[in-house]
Amino acid sequence: MKKIQILIVEDNSIISKDVQMVLEQMGYSVPCMVTTGSDAIEAVLANSIDLVLMDIVLQGAMDGIETAGRIQSICKIPVVYLTSHTDEATLKRAKITAPYGYLVKPVSESEIRSTIEMAICRFKMESELRESEEKYSVLVETAQDGVVIVHDEVIIFANNAMTKIIGYSEEEFIGMHIMDTVVPEYRQMVAERHKALMSGKPTLATFEFEILCKDGNTKFIELSAGRIKYKGNPDSMGIVRDITERKNTEEELKLHREQLAALVEERTSELTEANKLLEQEIAERKVLEKAILEIEERELCRIGSELHDGLGQLLTAVSLKTHSLAEELNEQSMPEAESVERITFLIDKAKEQLRLLMQGNFPMEKNQKNIILLLEELSSRVTRDYKLPCKFTYKSVSIKHEASVMHLYRIAQEAVTNALRHAEPERIEIDVAQEKNLISLTVSDNGKGISKKHNNGTGMGLKIMQYRANMIGASFNIS
């Protein structure tokens, strides 16, 4: 461990030697001893001196007090006076140099030890404090945020950043009352929080308000305040951040949000109104479409009745006439009898085609309210006409609404027709059942299935089945 280096400045060589011996016995190092102030300055510059033991009365032009002042102007070294002069004038001059001790000759070893150790300890503490203050001073002065210290509501310190924010010079700003720079509407709030802070009451450490700048403009700041002890007094220190740009951005965003909300509300209102009109139009369209389908069914039934009662009876009458004519011609052995019989055969075939057409598309009026009879007739006709087993199974089903019966029948009819046209089945099954208020109709076959092309619902037949299901509030599924 490096020994503490002590310079002895004493014009009495005997005293110098005695002090040197005492110091070295204590473990200190004495690199040199000088008798004049100029030599003392040279020794300080030439050596790494930790403490100067200085006699006030010296040889040469400078005394010890003047020499101590010169040394302290060159470098920070603690000085302890060693003198026999205790008059008030000398002491007053010595105090100006802020010595770290004052030993009156003759001195004892214990006095030298305690004075020097206290001087070194004090100097070390002051050096550390000075370094700390210098670091904090640099930190405060180079900080981006403003720093301000307030004593009794008066500004006593401000860093460069603070003066830039407020627009006043340091000389103008220091000494101003804190309320002089606060926008009037915020003064009561700032005063209350400052009072609460200094009295130790709970308060928000960080808050925002507007300040008045020198140029007359205002700025929004964010203040983080706390209590400190500054130069022995209980004061408050604030960290000030200029948030004017942030506030302006927030206001712009708020304005944009309000405008956007207004546009959204306006657009929503328009869409709501349009949706109401669309719903009304859809409802009206459904009513019209339903009416059209019902009219279509009634028209088909009317056509069926007219074909049955008109064309069917006419063909029957013609068939009877041609049959009677053929018999007469055969009795007379006329060769035209064969042609007339052929005409009778064709008329009977036309009657059969008419019957099939009416059965497939014009269910008889007496069956229109009974889904079981209609589906039984459909199953029987498919089995008879296409020579393909078409099985019909059912449980008790009751549908009172005639239009719903006809929609279900048409859906089953279209499904069977699709199976016959596209699936190449060996059998078809139709099933209808009712459980409470739920009625299910299933048409299935063992053919090759439905292709992806048709399964996407683009076929007209599938669309019609889906539409008919929608008309009676049913769900429609294909698998």
C-alpha positions as a printed Julia matrix, in Angstrom:
479×3 Matrix{Float64}:
    0.0     0.0     0.0
    1.4     3.4    -0.98
    2.43    5.6     1.93
    0.95    9.06    2.34
    3.43   11.69    1.14
    3.8    14.73    3.46
    5.74   17.9     2.58
    7.26   19.81    5.55
    7.69   23.56    5.03
    9.63   24.86    8.05
   12.49   27.37    8.3
   13.73   25.79   11.56
   15.79   22.72   10.63
   15.65   21.21   14.14
   11.85   21.35   14.22
   11.77   19.94   10.68
   13.9    16.96   11.66
   11.84   16.27   14.77
    8.56   16.41   12.83
   10.02   14.23   10.06
   11.03   11.56   12.56
    7.61   11.6    14.22
    5.82   11.34   10.87
    7.96    8.48    9.63
    7.45    6.64   12.88
    3.71    6.99   12.28
    4.11    5.35    8.87
    4.03    8.44    6.69
    6.61    9.34    4.04
    8.43   12.69    3.95
    9.94   13.01    0.43
   11.45   16.47    1.12
   11.64   19.42    3.54
   11.9    23.04    2.4
   12.3    26.39    4.13
   10.76   28.89    1.65
    7.44   29.33   -0.08
    8.93   29.18   -3.58
   10.7    25.92   -2.77
    7.44   24.57   -1.38
    5.65   25.3    -4.66
    8.43   23.61   -6.66
    8.31   20.56   -4.35
    4.54   20.23   -4.82
    4.97   20.36   -8.58
    7.85   17.88   -8.6
    6.4    15.31   -6.17
    3.1    13.54   -5.55
    2.29   15.29   -2.29
   -0.78   14.25   -0.25
   -0.52   16.85    2.56
    1.51   19.98    3.37
    2.62   20.73    6.94
    3.16   24.49    6.66
    4.86   26.97    9.01
    3.3    30.39    8.75
    6.58   32.33    9.22
    9.04   31.42    6.42
   12.21   32.69    4.89
   11.92   34.6     1.63
    9.27   36.86    0.12
    6.19   34.68    0.87
    4.98   33.57    4.24
    3.19   30.28    4.84
   -0.32   31.67    4.41
    0.47   33.16    1.0
    2.29   30.0    -0.02
   -0.7    27.86    0.98
   -2.93   30.05   -1.17
   -0.6    29.66   -4.15
   -0.43   25.88   -3.71
   -4.22   25.53   -3.5
   -4.61   27.56   -6.67
   -2.33   25.07   -8.43
   -3.76   21.83   -7.06
   -6.11   20.56   -4.38
   -3.83   19.55   -1.47
   -4.81   19.8     2.21
   -2.67   22.22    4.25
   -2.12   22.01    8.03
   -0.5    25.04    9.63
    2.33   24.51   12.11
    3.07   27.8    13.88
    3.64   29.59   17.14
    1.54   32.58   16.07
   -1.98   32.6    17.52
   -2.89   36.25   17.28
   -6.27   37.12   15.82
   -4.93   38.81   12.71
   -2.84   35.77   11.76
   -5.71   33.4    12.4
   -8.02   35.54   10.3
   -5.58   35.46    7.38
   -5.08   31.72    7.78
   -8.85   31.0     7.67
   -9.05   32.5     4.19
   -6.97   29.59    2.84
   -9.37   27.06    4.47
   -6.68   24.98    6.25
   -7.38   21.41    7.35
   -5.76   21.95   10.74
   -3.85   24.42   12.96
   -1.05   23.13   15.21
    0.53   25.5    17.73
    4.17   24.9    18.56
    5.34   23.08   20.47
    3.12   20.14   19.52
    2.93   16.64   20.85
    3.1    13.48   18.82
   -0.55   12.72   19.57
   -1.64   16.17   18.36
    0.28   15.72   15.11
   -1.21   12.23   14.58
   -4.82   13.22   15.25
   -4.64   16.45   13.26
   -3.03   14.85   10.2
   -5.36   11.82   10.21
   -8.4    14.06   10.53
   -7.09   16.32    7.76
   -6.47   13.37    5.4
   -9.87   11.84    6.23
  -11.65   15.14    5.72
   -9.82   15.79    2.46
  -10.72   12.32    1.18
  -14.38   12.82    2.02
  -14.43   16.26    0.44
  -12.69   14.93   -2.66
  -15.24   12.16   -3.04
  -18.05   14.66   -2.47
  -16.5    17.05   -4.95
  -16.15   14.3    -7.56
  -19.74   13.27   -6.95
  -20.92   16.86   -7.28
  -18.92   17.29  -10.46
  -20.42   14.12  -11.93
  -23.93   15.17  -11.04
  -23.25   18.67  -12.26
  -22.17   17.31  -15.66
  -25.15   14.97  -15.68
  -27.58   17.77  -14.86
  -26.12   20.24  -17.33
  -26.02   17.74  -20.2
  -29.45   16.23  -19.46
  -32.09   16.44  -22.19
  -34.77   17.13  -19.59
  -34.96   20.32  -17.59
  -33.9    20.32  -13.94
  -35.14   22.99  -11.55
  -34.71   23.44   -7.77
  -37.23   25.5    -5.8
  -36.81   27.01   -2.32
  -39.82   28.65   -0.68
  -41.59   28.64   -4.09
  -38.7    30.58   -5.63
  -36.48   29.11   -8.34
  -32.87   28.87   -7.14
  -31.39   26.55   -9.78
  -32.07   25.62  -13.41
  -29.97   23.68  -15.91
  -29.45   24.57  -19.57
  -32.26   22.32  -20.77
  -34.72   24.08  -18.46
  -33.77   27.55  -19.68
  -34.17   26.36  -23.29
  -37.65   25.04  -22.52
  -38.81   28.21  -20.77
  -36.97   30.67  -23.01
  -35.48   32.75  -20.16
  -31.76   33.07  -19.5
  -30.41   31.56  -16.27
  -30.06   35.04  -14.73
  -33.67   35.92  -15.63
  -35.15   32.61  -14.54
  -33.46   32.2   -11.17
  -35.29   34.23   -8.56
  -38.7    33.99  -10.26
  -41.69   32.69   -8.32
  -42.82   29.29   -9.62
  -46.35   30.58  -10.31
  -44.98   33.26  -12.66
  -44.37   30.56  -15.28
  -47.58   28.53  -14.79
  -50.64   29.1   -16.99
  -53.36   30.59  -14.7
  -55.82   27.68  -15.01
  -53.18   25.27  -13.63
  -51.85   27.44  -10.77
  -54.16   26.13   -8.05
  -53.36   22.52   -8.92
  -49.59   23.16   -9.0
  -49.7    25.11   -5.7
  -51.66   22.36   -3.94
  -49.32   19.63   -5.09
  -46.21   21.62   -4.21
  -47.61   22.3    -0.74
  -48.49   18.61   -0.27
  -45.01   17.59   -1.45
  -43.19   19.9     0.97
  -45.44   18.88    3.88
  -44.82   15.19    3.24
  -48.43   14.4     2.31
  -49.17   11.79   -0.38
  -49.38   13.36   -3.83
  -48.79   12.47   -7.44
  -45.05   12.64   -8.14
  -45.61   13.16  -11.88
  -48.22   15.38  -13.47
  -48.77   17.56  -16.53
  -49.62   21.23  -16.97
  -48.96   24.25  -19.2
  -46.23   26.83  -18.66
  -45.78   30.38  -19.93
  -42.59   30.97  -21.94
  -40.74   34.24  -22.31
  -41.96   34.72  -25.89
  -45.6    34.55  -24.72
  -46.26   31.08  -26.07
  -47.3    28.16  -23.88
  -45.87   24.67  -23.65
  -47.12   21.46  -22.11
  -44.65   19.92  -19.67
  -44.48   16.75  -17.61
  -43.1    17.44  -14.11
  -41.66   14.76  -11.83
  -41.08   16.37   -8.43
  -39.45   15.24   -5.2
  -38.05   16.64   -1.94
  -34.3    17.12   -1.58
  -31.86   18.8     0.76
  -29.96   21.43   -1.18
  -27.24   23.48    0.52
  -28.62   22.46    3.86
  -32.21   23.52    3.13
  -35.3    21.35    2.48
  -36.18   22.14   -1.11
  -38.0    20.55   -4.03
  -36.44   19.42   -7.27
  -38.34   18.86  -10.49
  -37.46   17.01  -13.68
  -39.2    18.81  -16.52
  -39.93   17.28  -19.92
  -41.38   19.22  -22.84
  -44.38   17.17  -24.08
  -45.91   19.83  -26.31
  -45.3    17.83  -29.48
  -46.72   14.7   -27.86
  -49.79   16.63  -26.71
  -50.3    18.09  -30.17
  -50.02   14.61  -31.66
  -52.51   13.28  -29.11
  -54.92   16.09  -29.97
  -54.56   15.35  -33.68
  -55.12   11.65  -33.05
  -58.13   12.47  -30.88
  -59.53   14.68  -33.64
  -58.9    11.95  -36.24
  -60.54    9.37  -33.98
  -63.57   11.61  -33.52
  -63.78   12.2   -37.27
  -63.37    8.48  -37.92
  -66.01    7.67  -35.3
  -68.37   10.18  -36.93
  -67.71    8.65  -40.37
  -68.2     5.15  -38.98
  -71.43    6.22  -37.29
  -72.62    7.89  -40.47
  -71.64    4.89  -42.58
  -73.2     2.51  -40.06
  -76.41    4.51  -40.16
  -76.38    4.36  -43.96
  -75.67    0.64  -43.93
  -78.36    0.05  -41.29
  -80.87    1.94  -43.4
  -79.71    0.11  -46.53
  -79.93   -3.19  -44.67
  -83.48   -2.39  -43.57
  -84.41   -1.61  -47.16
  -82.68   -4.79  -48.33
  -84.43   -6.87  -45.69
  -87.73   -5.3   -46.68
  -86.98   -5.97  -50.34
  -85.98   -9.57  -49.57
  -89.14  -10.08  -47.54
  -91.25   -8.61  -50.33
  -89.38  -10.71  -52.87
  -89.98  -13.87  -50.83
  -93.67  -13.06  -50.63
  -93.77  -12.48  -54.39
  -91.72  -15.6   -55.17
  -93.88  -17.66  -52.87
  -96.96  -16.3   -54.56
  -95.45  -17.06  -57.98
  -94.7   -20.65  -56.97
  -98.19  -21.08  -55.57
  -99.64  -19.58  -58.75
  -97.4   -21.9   -60.75
  -98.7   -24.9   -58.84
 -102.28  -23.79  -59.28
 -101.66  -23.13  -62.97
 -100.12  -26.58  -63.39
 -103.12  -28.12  -61.66
 -105.46  -26.1   -63.87
 -103.58  -27.2   -66.97
 -103.7   -30.78  -65.7
 -107.43  -30.55  -65.14
 -108.0   -29.03  -68.58
 -105.85  -31.7   -70.2
 -107.75  -34.4   -68.29
 -111.18  -32.97  -68.79
 -110.59  -31.54  -72.26
 -107.88  -33.21  -74.27
 -108.16  -36.5   -72.39
 -111.9   -36.8   -73.02
 -111.48  -35.67  -76.63
 -108.85  -38.34  -77.23
 -111.16  -40.91  -75.59
 -113.99  -39.87  -77.87
 -111.78  -39.99  -80.95
 -110.46  -43.39  -79.89
 -114.01  -44.74  -79.55
 -114.96  -43.35  -82.97
 -111.91  -44.8   -84.71
 -112.41  -48.15  -82.94
 -116.06  -48.24  -84.11
 -115.0   -47.26  -87.63
 -112.38  -50.02  -87.7
 -115.01  -52.61  -86.73
 -117.34  -51.44  -89.5
 -114.53  -51.51  -92.06
 -113.54  -55.01  -90.93
 -117.13  -56.23  -91.32
 -117.1   -54.89  -94.88
 -113.6   -56.39  -95.45
 -112.33  -52.96  -96.41
 -108.51  -52.62  -96.65
 -108.63  -49.24  -94.85
 -109.6   -51.06  -91.63
 -105.94  -51.74  -90.82
 -105.01  -48.03  -91.13
 -107.89  -47.02  -88.87
 -106.81  -49.61  -86.28
 -103.32  -48.11  -86.45
 -104.77  -44.64  -85.82
 -106.72  -46.01  -82.84
 -103.49  -47.52  -81.43
 -101.65  -44.19  -81.76
 -104.53  -42.33  -80.09
 -104.42  -44.8   -77.16
 -100.64  -44.28  -76.92
 -101.21  -40.51  -76.83
 -103.76  -41.02  -74.03
 -101.17  -43.09  -72.11
  -98.49  -40.41  -72.6
 -100.95  -37.79  -71.41
 -101.72  -39.9   -68.34
  -98.01  -40.26  -67.52
  -97.43  -36.55  -68.04
 -100.29  -35.66  -65.75
  -99.17  -38.09  -63.07
  -95.6   -36.74  -63.06
  -96.25  -33.02  -63.2
  -99.91  -32.51  -62.35
 -100.77  -34.44  -59.16
 -104.47  -35.03  -58.95
 -106.31  -32.46  -56.89
 -107.54  -35.04  -54.41
 -103.88  -35.87  -53.46
 -102.47  -32.37  -53.21
 -102.89  -32.14  -49.44
 -101.48  -35.59  -48.66
  -97.68  -35.93  -48.99
  -97.91  -39.71  -48.34
 -100.22  -40.34  -51.3
  -98.14  -38.13  -53.58
  -94.86  -39.86  -52.7
  -96.49  -43.3   -52.97
  -97.66  -42.42  -56.46
  -94.14  -41.11  -57.34
  -92.51  -44.32  -56.06
  -94.96  -46.56  -57.94
  -94.58  -44.63  -61.17
  -90.76  -44.79  -61.09
  -90.88  -48.56  -60.4
  -93.43  -49.13  -63.2
  -92.07  -46.78  -65.87
  -88.32  -47.21  -65.36
  -88.36  -50.87  -64.22
  -86.23  -49.74  -61.23
  -87.06  -50.57  -57.6
  -88.15  -47.36  -55.83
  -89.03  -48.1   -52.22
  -91.11  -45.66  -50.19
  -91.2   -45.77  -46.39
  -92.9   -43.38  -43.99
  -94.08  -42.74  -40.49
  -97.12  -40.74  -39.5
  -96.78  -37.3   -41.11
  -99.23  -34.41  -40.99
  -98.74  -31.26  -43.06
 -101.72  -28.92  -43.19
 -100.26  -26.28  -45.5
 -100.92  -27.25  -49.11
  -98.01  -25.21  -50.5
  -95.55  -26.95  -48.14
  -96.85  -30.35  -49.34
  -96.29  -29.39  -52.96
  -92.78  -28.02  -52.28
  -91.78  -31.25  -50.54
  -93.24  -33.28  -53.4
  -91.36  -31.23  -56.02
  -88.1   -31.6   -54.07
  -88.55  -35.39  -53.94
  -89.52  -35.47  -57.61
  -86.41  -33.47  -58.64
  -84.12  -35.63  -56.47
  -85.49  -38.85  -58.0
  -85.17  -37.4   -61.51
  -81.53  -36.43  -60.85
  -80.76  -39.93  -59.56
  -82.31  -41.5   -62.67
  -80.43  -39.16  -65.02
  -76.97  -39.06  -63.46
  -76.38  -41.73  -60.8
  -77.16  -44.95  -62.72
  -78.67  -46.55  -59.6
  -79.99  -50.06  -59.08
  -82.52  -48.85  -56.51
  -83.93  -45.63  -55.06
  -85.4   -45.1   -51.61
  -87.75  -42.34  -50.45
  -88.35  -41.87  -46.73
  -90.45  -39.31  -44.88
  -90.89  -39.14  -41.11
  -92.05  -36.76  -38.4
  -90.74  -36.37  -34.84
  -92.68  -33.77  -32.86
  -92.61  -30.65  -35.07
  -89.67  -31.78  -37.23
  -90.37  -33.43  -40.6
  -87.55  -35.08  -42.57
  -87.58  -36.15  -46.21
  -84.74  -38.34  -47.5
  -84.14  -39.49  -51.09
  -81.21  -41.92  -51.48
  -79.83  -44.3   -54.11
  -76.98  -46.78  -54.54
  -75.66  -45.27  -57.75
  -72.25  -43.78  -58.5
  -72.91  -40.67  -56.45
  -73.05  -36.99  -57.28
  -70.07  -35.37  -59.0
  -68.12  -32.42  -57.57
  -69.36  -30.35  -60.48
  -72.96  -30.75  -59.28
  -72.25  -30.99  -55.54
  -71.2   -27.31  -55.38
  -74.82  -26.34  -55.9
  -74.37  -24.75  -59.33
  -76.89  -27.03  -61.07
  -80.31  -25.52  -61.76
  -82.13  -28.52  -60.26
  -80.16  -28.25  -57.0
  -80.81  -24.52  -56.86
  -84.52  -25.05  -57.3
  -84.58  -27.71  -54.55
  -82.62  -25.39  -52.24
  -84.96  -22.53  -53.04
  -88.06  -24.62  -52.38
  -86.55  -25.71  -49.04
  -85.95  -22.07  -48.11
  -89.55  -21.23  -48.98
  -90.86  -23.6   -46.3
  -88.13  -22.83  -43.73
  -86.29  -26.12  -44.22
  -82.62  -27.04  -44.38
  -81.32  -28.78  -47.5
  -78.28  -31.1   -47.53
  -76.58  -33.18  -50.2
  -74.12  -36.01  -49.53
